[in-house]
PDB file of C-alpha atoms in Angstrom:
ATOM      1  CA  UNK A 193     -12.125  33.232 105.360  1.00  0.00           C
ATOM      2  CA  UNK A 194      -9.496  31.217 103.517  1.00  0.00           C
ATOM      3  CA  UNK A 195     -12.148  28.611 102.673  1.00  0.00           C
ATOM      4  CA  UNK A 196     -14.456  31.269 101.243  1.00  0.00           C
ATOM      5  CA  UNK A 197     -11.606  32.698  99.177  1.00  0.00           C
ATOM      6  CA  UNK A 198     -10.782  29.179  97.963  1.00  0.00           C
ATOM      7  CA  UNK A 199     -14.413  28.630  96.944  1.00  0.00           C
ATOM      8  CA  UNK A 200     -14.532  31.944  95.050  1.00  0.00           C
ATOM      9  CA  UNK A 201     -11.293  31.113  93.229  1.00  0.00           C
ATOM     10  CA  UNK A 202     -12.622  27.643  92.399  1.00  0.00           C
ATOM     11  CA  UNK A 203     -15.902  29.052  91.079  1.00  0.00           C
ATOM     12  CA  UNK A 204     -14.059  31.616  88.955  1.00  0.00           C
ATOM     13  CA  UNK A 205     -11.843  28.864  87.579  1.00  0.00           C
ATOM     14  CA  UNK A 206     -14.931  26.779  86.838  1.00  0.00           C
ATOM     15  CA  UNK A 207     -16.589  29.660  84.967  1.00  0.00           C
ATOM     16  CA  UNK A 208     -13.393  30.347  83.018  1.00  0.00           C
ATOM     17  CA  UNK A 209     -12.969  26.675  82.148  1.00  0.00           C
ATOM     18  CA  UNK A 210     -16.556  26.220  80.948  1.00  0.00           C
ATOM     19  CA  UNK A 211     -16.258  29.417  78.871  1.00  0.00           C
ATOM     20  CA  UNK A 212     -13.027  28.256  77.220  1.00  0.00           C
ATOM     21  CA  UNK A 213     -14.497  24.806  76.534  1.00  0.00           C
ATOM     22  CA  UNK A 214     -17.476  26.461  74.848  1.00  0.00           C
ATOM     23  CA  UNK A 215     -15.276  28.660  72.692  1.00  0.00           C
ATOM     24  CA  UNK A 216     -12.770  25.968  71.700  1.00  0.00           C
ATOM     25  CA  UNK A 217     -15.343  23.329  70.758  1.00  0.00           C
ATOM     26  CA  UNK A 218     -15.401  22.713  66.985  1.00  0.00           C
ATOM     27  CA  UNK A 219     -18.997  23.978  66.839  1.00  0.00           C
ATOM     28  CA  UNK A 220     -19.991  27.437  65.630  1.00  0.00           C
ATOM     29  CA  UNK A 221     -22.606  28.685  68.153  1.00  0.00           C
ATOM     30  CA  UNK A 222     -24.138  30.986  65.541  1.00  0.00           C
ATOM     31  CA  UNK A 223     -24.574  28.170  63.004  1.00  0.00           C
ATOM     32  CA  UNK A 224     -26.013  26.002  65.781  1.00  0.00           C
ATOM     33  CA  UNK A 225     -28.710  28.670  66.299  1.00  0.00           C
ATOM     34  CA  UNK A 226     -29.600  29.640  62.720  1.00  0.00           C
ATOM     35  CA  UNK A 227     -28.726  26.367  61.001  1.00  0.00           C
ATOM     36  CA  UNK A 228     -26.050  25.589  58.421  1.00  0.00           C
ATOM     37  CA  UNK A 229     -28.252  26.689  55.500  1.00  0.00           C
ATOM     38  CA  UNK A 230     -28.800  30.239  56.759  1.00  0.00           C
ATOM     39  CA  UNK A 231     -27.566  33.099  54.502  1.00  0.00           C
ATOM     40  CA  UNK A 232     -24.080  34.390  55.306  1.00  0.00           C
ATOM     41  CA  UNK A 233     -25.382  37.882  56.119  1.00  0.00           C
ATOM     42  CA  UNK A 234     -27.781  36.430  58.735  1.00  0.00           C
ATOM     43  CA  UNK A 235     -24.937  34.467  60.311  1.00  0.00           C
ATOM     44  CA  UNK A 236     -22.709  37.535  60.394  1.00  0.00           C
ATOM     45  CA  UNK A 237     -25.435  39.775  61.828  1.00  0.00           C
ATOM     46  CA  UNK A 238     -26.154  37.357  64.684  1.00  0.00           C
ATOM     47  CA  UNK A 239     -22.429  36.940  65.338  1.00  0.00           C
ATOM     48  CA  UNK A 240     -22.157  40.714  65.828  1.00  0.00           C
ATOM     49  CA  UNK A 241     -25.258  40.793  68.055  1.00  0.00           C
ATOM     50  CA  UNK A 242     -23.824  38.055  70.288  1.00  0.00           C
ATOM     51  CA  UNK A 243     -20.446  39.782  70.487  1.00  0.00           C
ATOM     52  CA  UNK A 244     -18.642  36.785  69.029  1.00  0.00           C
ATOM     53  CA  UNK A 245     -16.535  39.048  66.793  1.00  0.00           C
ATOM     54  CA  UNK A 246     -14.906  40.574  69.896  1.00  0.00           C
ATOM     55  CA  UNK A 247     -11.561  39.417  71.340  1.00  0.00           C
ATOM     56  CA  UNK A 248     -11.778  36.388  73.623  1.00  0.00           C
ATOM     57  CA  UNK A 249     -11.200  38.389  76.811  1.00  0.00           C
ATOM     58  CA  UNK A 250     -14.035  40.789  75.923  1.00  0.00           C
ATOM     59  CA  UNK A 251     -16.312  37.824  75.206  1.00  0.00           C
ATOM     60  CA  UNK A 252     -15.419  36.395  78.628  1.00  0.00           C
ATOM     61  CA  UNK A 253     -16.256  39.709  80.294  1.00  0.00           C
ATOM     62  CA  UNK A 254     -19.662  39.757  78.557  1.00  0.00           C
ATOM     63  CA  UNK A 255     -20.216  36.117  79.551  1.00  0.00           C
ATOM     64  CA  UNK A 256     -19.293  36.902  83.167  1.00  0.00           C
ATOM     65  CA  UNK A 257     -21.615  39.925  83.329  1.00  0.00           C
ATOM     66  CA  UNK A 258     -24.519  37.934  81.904  1.00  0.00           C
ATOM     67  CA  UNK A 259     -23.762  35.094  84.307  1.00  0.00           C
ATOM     68  CA  UNK A 260     -23.854  37.403  87.332  1.00  0.00           C
ATOM     69  CA  UNK A 261     -27.315  38.502  86.161  1.00  0.00           C
ATOM     70  CA  UNK A 262     -28.433  34.865  85.963  1.00  0.00           C
ATOM     71  CA  UNK A 263     -28.339  34.822  82.170  1.00  0.00           C
ATOM     72  CA  UNK A 264     -26.889  31.546  80.852  1.00  0.00           C
ATOM     73  CA  UNK A 265     -28.038  32.189  77.303  1.00  0.00           C
ATOM     74  CA  UNK A 266     -30.866  30.615  75.325  1.00  0.00           C
ATOM     75  CA  UNK A 267     -31.134  26.942  74.499  1.00  0.00           C
ATOM     76  CA  UNK A 268     -31.277  26.120  70.806  1.00  0.00           C
ATOM     77  CA  UNK A 269     -33.011  22.827  71.522  1.00  0.00           C
ATOM     78  CA  UNK A 270     -35.926  24.116  73.636  1.00  0.00           C
ATOM     79  CA  UNK A 271     -35.966  27.781  72.581  1.00  0.00           C
ATOM     80  CA  UNK A 272     -36.105  28.818  76.250  1.00  0.00           C
ATOM     81  CA  UNK A 273     -33.524  30.532  78.481  1.00  0.00           C
ATOM     82  CA  UNK A 274     -31.159  27.904  79.894  1.00  0.00           C
ATOM     83  CA  UNK A 275     -32.009  28.989  83.450  1.00  0.00           C
ATOM     84  CA  UNK A 276     -35.682  28.181  82.786  1.00  0.00           C
ATOM     85  CA  UNK A 277     -34.715  24.745  81.431  1.00  0.00           C
ATOM     86  CA  UNK A 278     -32.536  24.028  84.466  1.00  0.00           C
ATOM     87  CA  UNK A 279     -35.334  25.021  86.870  1.00  0.00           C
ATOM     88  CA  UNK A 280     -37.607  22.669  84.934  1.00  0.00           C
ATOM     89  CA  UNK A 281     -35.266  19.666  84.652  1.00  0.00           C
ATOM     90  CA  UNK A 282     -33.023  19.771  87.733  1.00  0.00           C
ATOM     91  CA  UNK A 283     -35.687  18.974  90.391  1.00  0.00           C
ATOM     92  CA  UNK A 284     -36.226  15.537  88.843  1.00  0.00           C
ATOM     93  CA  UNK A 285     -32.503  14.801  89.245  1.00  0.00           C
ATOM     94  CA  UNK A 286     -32.559  16.055  92.846  1.00  0.00           C
ATOM     95  CA  UNK A 287     -35.589  13.837  93.533  1.00  0.00           C
ATOM     96  CA  UNK A 288     -33.875  10.754  92.118  1.00  0.00           C
ATOM     97  CA  UNK A 289     -30.475  11.413  93.726  1.00  0.00           C
ATOM     98  CA  UNK A 290     -31.966  12.244  97.136  1.00  0.00           C
ATOM     99  CA  UNK A 291     -34.186   9.147  97.190  1.00  0.00           C
ATOM    100  CA  UNK A 292     -31.198   6.985  96.247  1.00  0.00           C
ATOM    101  CA  UNK A 293     -28.984   8.600  98.878  1.00  0.00           C
ATOM    102  CA  UNK A 294     -31.540   8.187 101.691  1.00  0.00           C
ATOM    103  CA  UNK A 295     -31.962   4.479 100.897  1.00  0.00           C
ATOM    104  CA  UNK A 296     -28.203   4.001 100.597  1.00  0.00           C
ATOM    105  CA  UNK A 297     -27.571   5.669 103.967  1.00  0.00           C
ATOM    106  CA  UNK A 298     -30.277   3.729 105.793  1.00  0.00           C
ATOM    107  CA  UNK A 299     -28.842   0.436 104.547  1.00  0.00           C
ATOM    108  CA  UNK A 300     -25.157   1.140 103.896  1.00  0.00           C
ATOM    109  CA  UNK A 301     -24.083   2.699 107.208  1.00  0.00           C
ATOM    110  CA  UNK A 302     -25.551  -0.036 109.459  1.00  0.00           C
ATOM    111  CA  UNK A 303     -24.180  -2.725 107.147  1.00  0.00           C
ATOM    112  CA  UNK A 304     -20.699  -1.204 107.263  1.00  0.00           C
ATOM    113  CA  UNK A 305     -20.765  -0.913 111.057  1.00  0.00           C
ATOM    114  CA  UNK A 306     -22.009  -4.479 111.580  1.00  0.00           C
ATOM    115  CA  UNK A 307     -19.480  -5.835 109.059  1.00  0.00           C
ATOM    116  CA  UNK A 308     -16.652  -4.085 110.924  1.00  0.00           C
ATOM    117  CA  UNK A 309     -17.910  -5.434 114.265  1.00  0.00           C
ATOM    118  CA  UNK A 310     -17.853  -8.967 112.782  1.00  0.00           C
ATOM    119  CA  UNK A 311     -14.614  -8.643 110.824  1.00  0.00           C
ATOM    120  CA  UNK A 312     -13.712 -11.715 108.710  1.00  0.00           C
ATOM    121  CA  UNK A 313     -16.973 -13.486 109.632  1.00  0.00           C
ATOM    122  CA  UNK A 314     -19.337 -14.978 107.048  1.00  0.00           C
ATOM    123  CA  UNK A 315     -21.560 -11.896 107.386  1.00  0.00           C
ATOM    124  CA  UNK A 316     -18.583  -9.619 106.758  1.00  0.00           C
ATOM    125  CA  UNK A 317     -17.557 -11.591 103.670  1.00  0.00           C
ATOM    126  CA  UNK A 318     -21.103 -11.528 102.247  1.00  0.00           C
ATOM    127  CA  UNK A 319     -21.315  -7.752 102.753  1.00  0.00           C
ATOM    128  CA  UNK A 320     -17.941  -7.265 101.080  1.00  0.00           C
ATOM    129  CA  UNK A 321     -18.947  -9.377  98.059  1.00  0.00           C
ATOM    130  CA  UNK A 322     -22.264  -7.542  97.658  1.00  0.00           C
ATOM    131  CA  UNK A 323     -20.463  -4.188  97.923  1.00  0.00           C
ATOM    132  CA  UNK A 324     -17.818  -5.234  95.443  1.00  0.00           C
ATOM    133  CA  UNK A 325     -20.469  -6.326  92.936  1.00  0.00           C
ATOM    134  CA  UNK A 326     -22.183  -2.953  93.274  1.00  0.00           C
ATOM    135  CA  UNK A 327     -18.969  -1.135  92.463  1.00  0.00           C
ATOM    136  CA  UNK A 328     -18.020  -3.475  89.617  1.00  0.00           C
ATOM    137  CA  UNK A 329     -21.197  -3.677  87.525  1.00  0.00           C
ATOM    138  CA  UNK A 330     -21.892  -0.777  85.112  1.00  0.00           C
ATOM    139  CA  UNK A 331     -25.054   1.054  86.105  1.00  0.00           C
ATOM    140  CA  UNK A 332     -26.577   0.982  82.614  1.00  0.00           C
ATOM    141  CA  UNK A 333     -26.197  -2.826  82.475  1.00  0.00           C
ATOM    142  CA  UNK A 334     -28.001  -3.201  85.801  1.00  0.00           C
ATOM    143  CA  UNK A 335     -30.681  -0.751  84.624  1.00  0.00           C
ATOM    144  CA  UNK A 336     -31.366  -2.709  81.442  1.00  0.00           C
ATOM    145  CA  UNK A 337     -31.445  -6.023  83.352  1.00  0.00           C
ATOM    146  CA  UNK A 338     -33.908  -4.581  85.897  1.00  0.00           C
ATOM    147  CA  UNK A 339     -36.190  -3.275  83.128  1.00  0.00           C
ATOM    148  CA  UNK A 340     -36.072  -6.623  81.337  1.00  0.00           C
ATOM    149  CA  UNK A 341     -36.807  -8.689  84.444  1.00  0.00           C
ATOM    150  CA  UNK A 342     -39.209  -6.547  86.508  1.00  0.00           C
ATOM    151  CA  UNK A 343     -41.052  -4.688  83.705  1.00  0.00           C
ATOM    152  CA  UNK A 344     -40.950  -6.915  80.632  1.00  0.00           C
ATOM    153  CA  UNK A 345     -40.887 -10.442  82.130  1.00  0.00           C
ATOM    154  CA  UNK A 346     -42.587 -10.150  85.536  1.00  0.00           C
ATOM    155  CA  UNK A 347     -44.688  -7.042  84.886  1.00  0.00           C
ATOM    156  CA  UNK A 348     -44.480  -5.915  88.527  1.00  0.00           C
ATOM    157  CA  UNK A 349     -42.786  -2.564  87.862  1.00  0.00           C
ATOM    158  CA  UNK A 350     -43.805   0.377  85.669  1.00  0.00           C
ATOM    159  CA  UNK A 351     -41.836   1.145  82.547  1.00  0.00           C
ATOM    160  CA  UNK A 352     -39.727   4.150  81.734  1.00  0.00           C
ATOM    161  CA  UNK A 353     -40.626   7.779  82.308  1.00  0.00           C
ATOM    162  CA  UNK A 354     -41.695   9.742  85.341  1.00  0.00           C
ATOM    163  CA  UNK A 355     -45.432   8.970  85.181  1.00  0.00           C
ATOM    164  CA  UNK A 356     -47.968   6.945  83.224  1.00  0.00           C
ATOM    165  CA  UNK A 357     -49.469   8.796  80.273  1.00  0.00           C
ATOM    166  CA  UNK A 358     -52.844   9.138  82.008  1.00  0.00           C
ATOM    167  CA  UNK A 359     -51.305  11.236  84.821  1.00  0.00           C
ATOM    168  CA  UNK A 360     -49.070  13.460  82.703  1.00  0.00           C
ATOM    169  CA  UNK A 361     -49.955  17.149  82.951  1.00  0.00           C
ATOM    170  CA  UNK A 362     -52.361  16.577  85.864  1.00  0.00           C
ATOM    171  CA  UNK A 363     -49.982  17.637  88.653  1.00  0.00           C
ATOM    172  CA  UNK A 364     -49.260  21.410  88.820  1.00  0.00           C
ATOM    173  CA  UNK A 365     -45.578  22.422  88.910  1.00  0.00           C
ATOM    174  CA  UNK A 366     -44.580  23.464  92.424  1.00  0.00           C
ATOM    175  CA  UNK A 367     -41.168  22.053  93.260  1.00  0.00           C
ATOM    176  CA  UNK A 368     -40.635  20.087  90.041  1.00  0.00           C
ATOM    177  CA  UNK A 369     -40.356  16.874  92.093  1.00  0.00           C
ATOM    178  CA  UNK A 370     -43.372  14.995  90.836  1.00  0.00           C
ATOM    179  CA  UNK A 371     -43.744  12.731  93.898  1.00  0.00           C
ATOM    180  CA  UNK A 372     -43.702  15.691  96.274  1.00  0.00           C
ATOM    181  CA  UNK A 373     -45.897  17.866  94.029  1.00  0.00           C
ATOM    182  CA  UNK A 374     -48.588  15.194  93.697  1.00  0.00           C
ATOM    183  CA  UNK A 375     -48.610  14.721  97.493  1.00  0.00           C
ATOM    184  CA  UNK A 376     -48.835  18.473  98.096  1.00  0.00           C
ATOM    185  CA  UNK A 377     -51.719  18.673  95.620  1.00  0.00           C
ATOM    186  CA  UNK A 378     -53.503  15.735  97.230  1.00  0.00           C
ATOM    187  CA  UNK A 379     -53.532  13.683  94.015  1.00  0.00           C
ATOM    188  CA  UNK A 380     -52.778  10.319  95.601  1.00  0.00           C
ATOM    189  CA  UNK A 381     -53.265   8.188  92.493  1.00  0.00           C
ATOM    190  CA  UNK A 382     -50.675  10.315  90.726  1.00  0.00           C
ATOM    191  CA  UNK A 383     -48.471  10.152  93.860  1.00  0.00           C
ATOM    192  CA  UNK A 384     -48.388   6.333  93.964  1.00  0.00           C
ATOM    193  CA  UNK A 385     -47.824   6.174  90.226  1.00  0.00           C
ATOM    194  CA  UNK A 386     -44.885   8.634  90.416  1.00  0.00           C
ATOM    195  CA  UNK A 387     -43.472   6.771  93.426  1.00  0.00           C
ATOM    196  CA  UNK A 388     -43.654   3.474  91.537  1.00  0.00           C
ATOM    197  CA  UNK A 389     -41.821   5.015  88.575  1.00  0.00           C
ATOM    198  CA  UNK A 390     -39.175   6.413  90.942  1.00  0.00           C
ATOM    199  CA  UNK A 391     -38.629   3.170  92.846  1.00  0.00           C
ATOM    200  CA  UNK A 392     -36.606   1.131  90.358  1.00  0.00           C
ATOM    201  CA  UNK A 393     -34.085   3.820  89.248  1.00  0.00           C
ATOM    202  CA  UNK A 394     -33.745   5.022  92.863  1.00  0.00           C
ATOM    203  CA  UNK A 395     -33.123   1.499  94.186  1.00  0.00           C
ATOM    204  CA  UNK A 396     -30.631   0.886  91.414  1.00  0.00           C
ATOM    205  CA  UNK A 397     -28.663   4.049  92.161  1.00  0.00           C
ATOM    206  CA  UNK A 398     -29.011   3.323  95.883  1.00  0.00           C
ATOM    207  CA  UNK A 399     -27.372  -0.069  95.437  1.00  0.00           C
ATOM    208  CA  UNK A 400     -24.407   1.456  93.592  1.00  0.00           C
ATOM    209  CA  UNK A 401     -24.112   4.194  96.221  1.00  0.00           C
ATOM    210  CA  UNK A 402     -24.665   1.826  99.135  1.00  0.00           C
ATOM    211  CA  UNK A 403     -21.764  -0.346  98.019  1.00  0.00           C
ATOM    212  CA  UNK A 404     -19.383   2.623  98.359  1.00  0.00           C
ATOM    213  CA  UNK A 405     -20.849   3.852 101.652  1.00  0.00           C
ATOM    214  CA  UNK A 406     -20.725   0.365 103.164  1.00  0.00           C
ATOM    215  CA  UNK A 407     -17.074  -0.153 102.277  1.00  0.00           C
ATOM    216  CA  UNK A 408     -16.054   3.291 103.519  1.00  0.00           C
ATOM    217  CA  UNK A 409     -18.039   2.907 106.752  1.00  0.00           C
ATOM    218  CA  UNK A 410     -16.499  -0.516 107.372  1.00  0.00           C
ATOM    219  CA  UNK A 411     -12.969   0.831 106.792  1.00  0.00           C
ATOM    220  CA  UNK A 412     -13.521   3.877 109.045  1.00  0.00           C
ATOM    221  CA  UNK A 413     -15.103   1.747 111.765  1.00  0.00           C
ATOM    222  CA  UNK A 414     -12.281  -0.823 111.733  1.00  0.00           C
ATOM    223  CA  UNK A 415      -9.856   2.027 112.298  1.00  0.00           C
ATOM    224  CA  UNK A 416     -12.010   3.453 115.085  1.00  0.00           C
ATOM    225  CA  UNK A 417     -12.463   0.091 116.829  1.00  0.00           C
ATOM    226  CA  UNK A 418      -8.705  -0.319 117.103  1.00  0.00           C
ATOM    227  CA  UNK A 419      -8.465   2.848 119.215  1.00  0.00           C
ATOM    228  CA  UNK A 420      -7.505   2.772 122.887  1.00  0.00           C
ATOM    229  CA  UNK A 421     -10.698   4.540 123.915  1.00  0.00           C
ATOM    230  CA  UNK A 422     -12.688   1.586 122.577  1.00  0.00           C
ATOM    231  CA  UNK A 423     -10.554  -0.804 124.662  1.00  0.00           C
ATOM    232  CA  UNK A 424     -11.175   1.440 127.686  1.00  0.00           C
ATOM    233  CA  UNK A 425     -14.910   1.494 127.003  1.00  0.00           C
ATOM    234  CA  UNK A 426     -15.009  -2.303 126.840  1.00  0.00           C
ATOM    235  CA  UNK A 427     -12.965  -2.521 130.062  1.00  0.00           C
ATOM    236  CA  UNK A 428     -15.575  -0.333 131.768  1.00  0.00           C
ATOM    237  CA  UNK A 429     -18.234  -2.831 130.754  1.00  0.00           C
ATOM    238  CA  UNK A 430     -20.161  -0.716 128.239  1.00  0.00           C
ATOM    239  CA  UNK A 431     -22.470  -2.664 125.968  1.00  0.00           C
ATOM    240  CA  UNK A 432     -21.254  -3.517 122.468  1.00  0.00           C
ATOM    241  CA  UNK A 433     -24.164  -1.603 120.952  1.00  0.00           C
ATOM    242  CA  UNK A 434     -23.252   1.579 122.833  1.00  0.00           C
ATOM    243  CA  UNK A 435     -19.598   1.204 121.866  1.00  0.00           C
ATOM    244  CA  UNK A 436     -20.441   0.784 118.197  1.00  0.00           C
ATOM    245  CA  UNK A 437     -23.273   3.259 117.700  1.00  0.00           C
ATOM    246  CA  UNK A 438     -22.264   5.994 120.108  1.00  0.00           C
ATOM    247  CA  UNK A 439     -18.504   5.957 120.438  1.00  0.00           C
ATOM    248  CA  UNK A 440     -17.512   4.289 117.156  1.00  0.00           C
ATOM    249  CA  UNK A 441     -20.024   6.038 114.892  1.00  0.00           C
ATOM    250  CA  UNK A 442     -19.469   9.324 116.694  1.00  0.00           C
ATOM    251  CA  UNK A 443     -15.763   9.066 115.997  1.00  0.00           C
ATOM    252  CA  UNK A 444     -16.144   8.422 112.266  1.00  0.00           C
ATOM    253  CA  UNK A 445     -19.100  10.775 111.657  1.00  0.00           C
ATOM    254  CA  UNK A 446     -16.911  13.655 110.456  1.00  0.00           C
ATOM    255  CA  UNK A 447     -15.087  11.599 107.841  1.00  0.00           C
ATOM    256  CA  UNK A 448     -18.304   9.884 106.805  1.00  0.00           C
ATOM    257  CA  UNK A 449     -20.079  13.204 106.171  1.00  0.00           C
ATOM    258  CA  UNK A 450     -17.311  14.245 103.783  1.00  0.00           C
ATOM    259  CA  UNK A 451     -17.631  10.979 101.851  1.00  0.00           C
ATOM    260  CA  UNK A 452     -21.426  11.262 101.727  1.00  0.00           C
ATOM    261  CA  UNK A 453     -21.254  14.833 100.402  1.00  0.00           C
ATOM    262  CA  UNK A 454     -18.876  13.832  97.602  1.00  0.00           C
ATOM    263  CA  UNK A 455     -21.021  10.804  96.717  1.00  0.00           C
ATOM    264  CA  UNK A 456     -24.212  12.909  96.670  1.00  0.00           C
ATOM    265  CA  UNK A 457     -22.578  15.462  94.387  1.00  0.00           C
ATOM    266  CA  UNK A 458     -21.480  12.579  92.181  1.00  0.00           C
ATOM    267  CA  UNK A 459     -25.067  11.306  92.089  1.00  0.00           C
ATOM    268  CA  UNK A 460     -26.320  14.696  90.886  1.00  0.00           C
ATOM    269  CA  UNK A 461     -23.879  14.713  88.013  1.00  0.00           C
ATOM    270  CA  UNK A 462     -23.641  10.956  87.484  1.00  0.00           C
ATOM    271  CA  UNK A 463     -27.308  10.111  87.087  1.00  0.00           C
ATOM    272  CA  UNK A 464     -26.955  10.683  83.347  1.00  0.00           C
ATOM    273  CA  UNK A 465     -27.003   7.011  82.359  1.00  0.00           C
ATOM    274  CA  UNK A 466     -29.816   6.117  84.753  1.00  0.00           C
ATOM    275  CA  UNK A 467     -31.977   9.008  83.538  1.00  0.00           C
ATOM    276  CA  UNK A 468     -31.238   8.118  79.927  1.00  0.00           C
ATOM    277  CA  UNK A 469     -32.126   4.425  80.322  1.00  0.00           C
ATOM    278  CA  UNK A 470     -35.291   5.183  82.330  1.00  0.00           C
ATOM    279  CA  UNK A 471     -36.185   8.263  80.198  1.00  0.00           C
ATOM    280  CA  UNK A 472     -36.528  10.456  83.269  1.00  0.00           C
ATOM    281  CA  UNK A 473     -36.573  14.186  82.374  1.00  0.00           C
ATOM    282  CA  UNK A 474     -33.679  15.195  84.633  1.00  0.00           C
ATOM    283  CA  UNK A 475     -30.613  17.352  84.158  1.00  0.00           C
ATOM    284  CA  UNK A 476     -28.565  14.357  82.998  1.00  0.00           C
ATOM    285  CA  UNK A 477     -30.947  13.611  80.145  1.00  0.00           C
ATOM    286  CA  UNK A 478     -31.126  17.336  79.310  1.00  0.00           C
ATOM    287  CA  UNK A 479     -27.329  17.503  79.211  1.00  0.00           C
ATOM    288  CA  UNK A 480     -27.068  14.413  77.004  1.00  0.00           C
ATOM    289  CA  UNK A 481     -29.640  15.660  74.486  1.00  0.00           C
ATOM    290  CA  UNK A 482     -28.021  19.109  74.441  1.00  0.00           C
ATOM    291  CA  UNK A 483     -24.659  17.550  73.634  1.00  0.00           C
ATOM    292  CA  UNK A 484     -26.158  15.485  70.808  1.00  0.00           C
ATOM    293  CA  UNK A 485     -27.789  18.645  69.399  1.00  0.00           C
ATOM    294  CA  UNK A 486     -24.638  20.794  69.792  1.00  0.00           C
ATOM    295  CA  UNK A 487     -26.603  23.110  72.117  1.00  0.00           C
ATOM    296  CA  UNK A 488     -23.542  24.642  73.788  1.00  0.00           C
ATOM    297  CA  UNK A 489     -25.358  27.237  75.922  1.00  0.00           C
ATOM    298  CA  UNK A 490     -27.349  24.431  77.527  1.00  0.00           C
ATOM    299  CA  UNK A 491     -24.279  22.211  77.949  1.00  0.00           C
ATOM    300  CA  UNK A 492     -22.226  24.968  79.556  1.00  0.00           C
ATOM    301  CA  UNK A 493     -25.099  26.113  81.764  1.00  0.00           C
ATOM    302  CA  UNK A 494     -25.843  22.615  83.058  1.00  0.00           C
ATOM    303  CA  UNK A 495     -22.132  21.906  83.584  1.00  0.00           C
ATOM    304  CA  UNK A 496     -21.719  25.144  85.493  1.00  0.00           C
ATOM    305  CA  UNK A 497     -24.706  24.454  87.759  1.00  0.00           C
ATOM    306  CA  UNK A 498     -23.447  20.957  88.573  1.00  0.00           C
ATOM    307  CA  UNK A 499     -19.958  22.313  89.264  1.00  0.00           C
ATOM    308  CA  UNK A 500     -21.289  25.036  91.586  1.00  0.00           C
ATOM    309  CA  UNK A 501     -23.362  22.502  93.506  1.00  0.00           C
ATOM    310  CA  UNK A 502     -20.350  20.201  93.754  1.00  0.00           C
ATOM    311  CA  UNK A 503     -18.233  23.029  95.225  1.00  0.00           C
ATOM    312  CA  UNK A 504     -20.993  24.104  97.635  1.00  0.00           C
ATOM    313  CA  UNK A 505     -21.545  20.542  98.878  1.00  0.00           C
ATOM    314  CA  UNK A 506     -17.821  20.153  99.530  1.00  0.00           C
ATOM    315  CA  UNK A 507     -17.831  23.421 101.466  1.00  0.00           C
ATOM    316  CA  UNK A 508     -20.794  22.256 103.559  1.00  0.00           C
ATOM    317  CA  UNK A 509     -19.049  18.927 104.167  1.00  0.00           C
ATOM    318  CA  UNK A 510     -15.950  20.749 105.446  1.00  0.00           C
ATOM    319  CA  UNK A 511     -18.079  22.812 107.807  1.00  0.00           C
ATOM    320  CA  UNK A 512     -19.965  19.725 109.019  1.00  0.00           C
ATOM    321  CA  UNK A 513     -16.704  17.870 109.609  1.00  0.00           C
ATOM    322  CA  UNK A 514     -15.398  20.723 111.752  1.00  0.00           C
ATOM    323  CA  UNK A 515     -18.577  20.639 113.816  1.00  0.00           C
ATOM    324  CA  UNK A 516     -18.584  16.859 114.245  1.00  0.00           C
ATOM    325  CA  UNK A 517     -14.872  16.349 114.758  1.00  0.00           C
ATOM    326  CA  UNK A 518     -13.102  18.891 117.026  1.00  0.00           C
ATOM    327  CA  UNK A 519      -9.715  17.462 115.967  1.00  0.00           C
ATOM    328  CA  UNK A 520     -10.150  19.087 112.541  1.00  0.00           C
ATOM    329  CA  UNK A 521      -8.817  22.645 112.434  1.00  0.00           C
TER     330      UNK A 521
END
């Protein structure tokens, strides 16, 4: 109950903060809609229609009521309701972030466990260096290098975008995730093309994410392996594999889930640079273009959606940690 109350308070604070940011930005939302050459009477009429002449608290009440009805305003850039834009753009970000997270988990967790089991060995040092490089290099630098090497020089990877031009518009919109949609529609040429376009940005984000997961898994596992129950398990003659993968991983699973949830939320909001470099039509690219066009309804709507997802993922992580680790109250 206290968690739910905390989430509601956090969401209200998030809504209030995004509203205040929108109202304190040095951009007139009415001028952004009608343009700076519109007649003064047109500007004033629209200002009255939008309720922007009301006191700030009344404006917030109107904003809150519209928000509860799913109305985030209309985007100046696309001319559509912001909710429609988010439904259109966000699935691409989910597709990219989820693919990157799955790859990072499949590689990062085993690497972290094996590095901890071989602490201070050559293998451990190599894993630590690779992880450190992943955390040190800016993602946009790696993205540009990958495009230069694999697309321009070697020609073994597709270029930017979500699909080749020949496949664009062929796959009907179902989930918005083009790889999944093309598979559901049975268009396998479009599926392999979309998968090829997804591979490089997903692998790039996976490497950055994997470096964090590997280091955290290694640190958690080192702590777990120093426990007395591990010494007891070894004294009983259990195999090293069972000790590591059952007892060790089982002990750190709760903490690891929390880290993974935070990293996944960060991927959803932090894929901006990757989507921009690879020209993928995700929420990050939508947010960037909206900022450059002073489209505040779109900026606030996208920010709010990301914030809500971030809060919800943290709540789910707390619940998962309680289920996996009975020591957590």
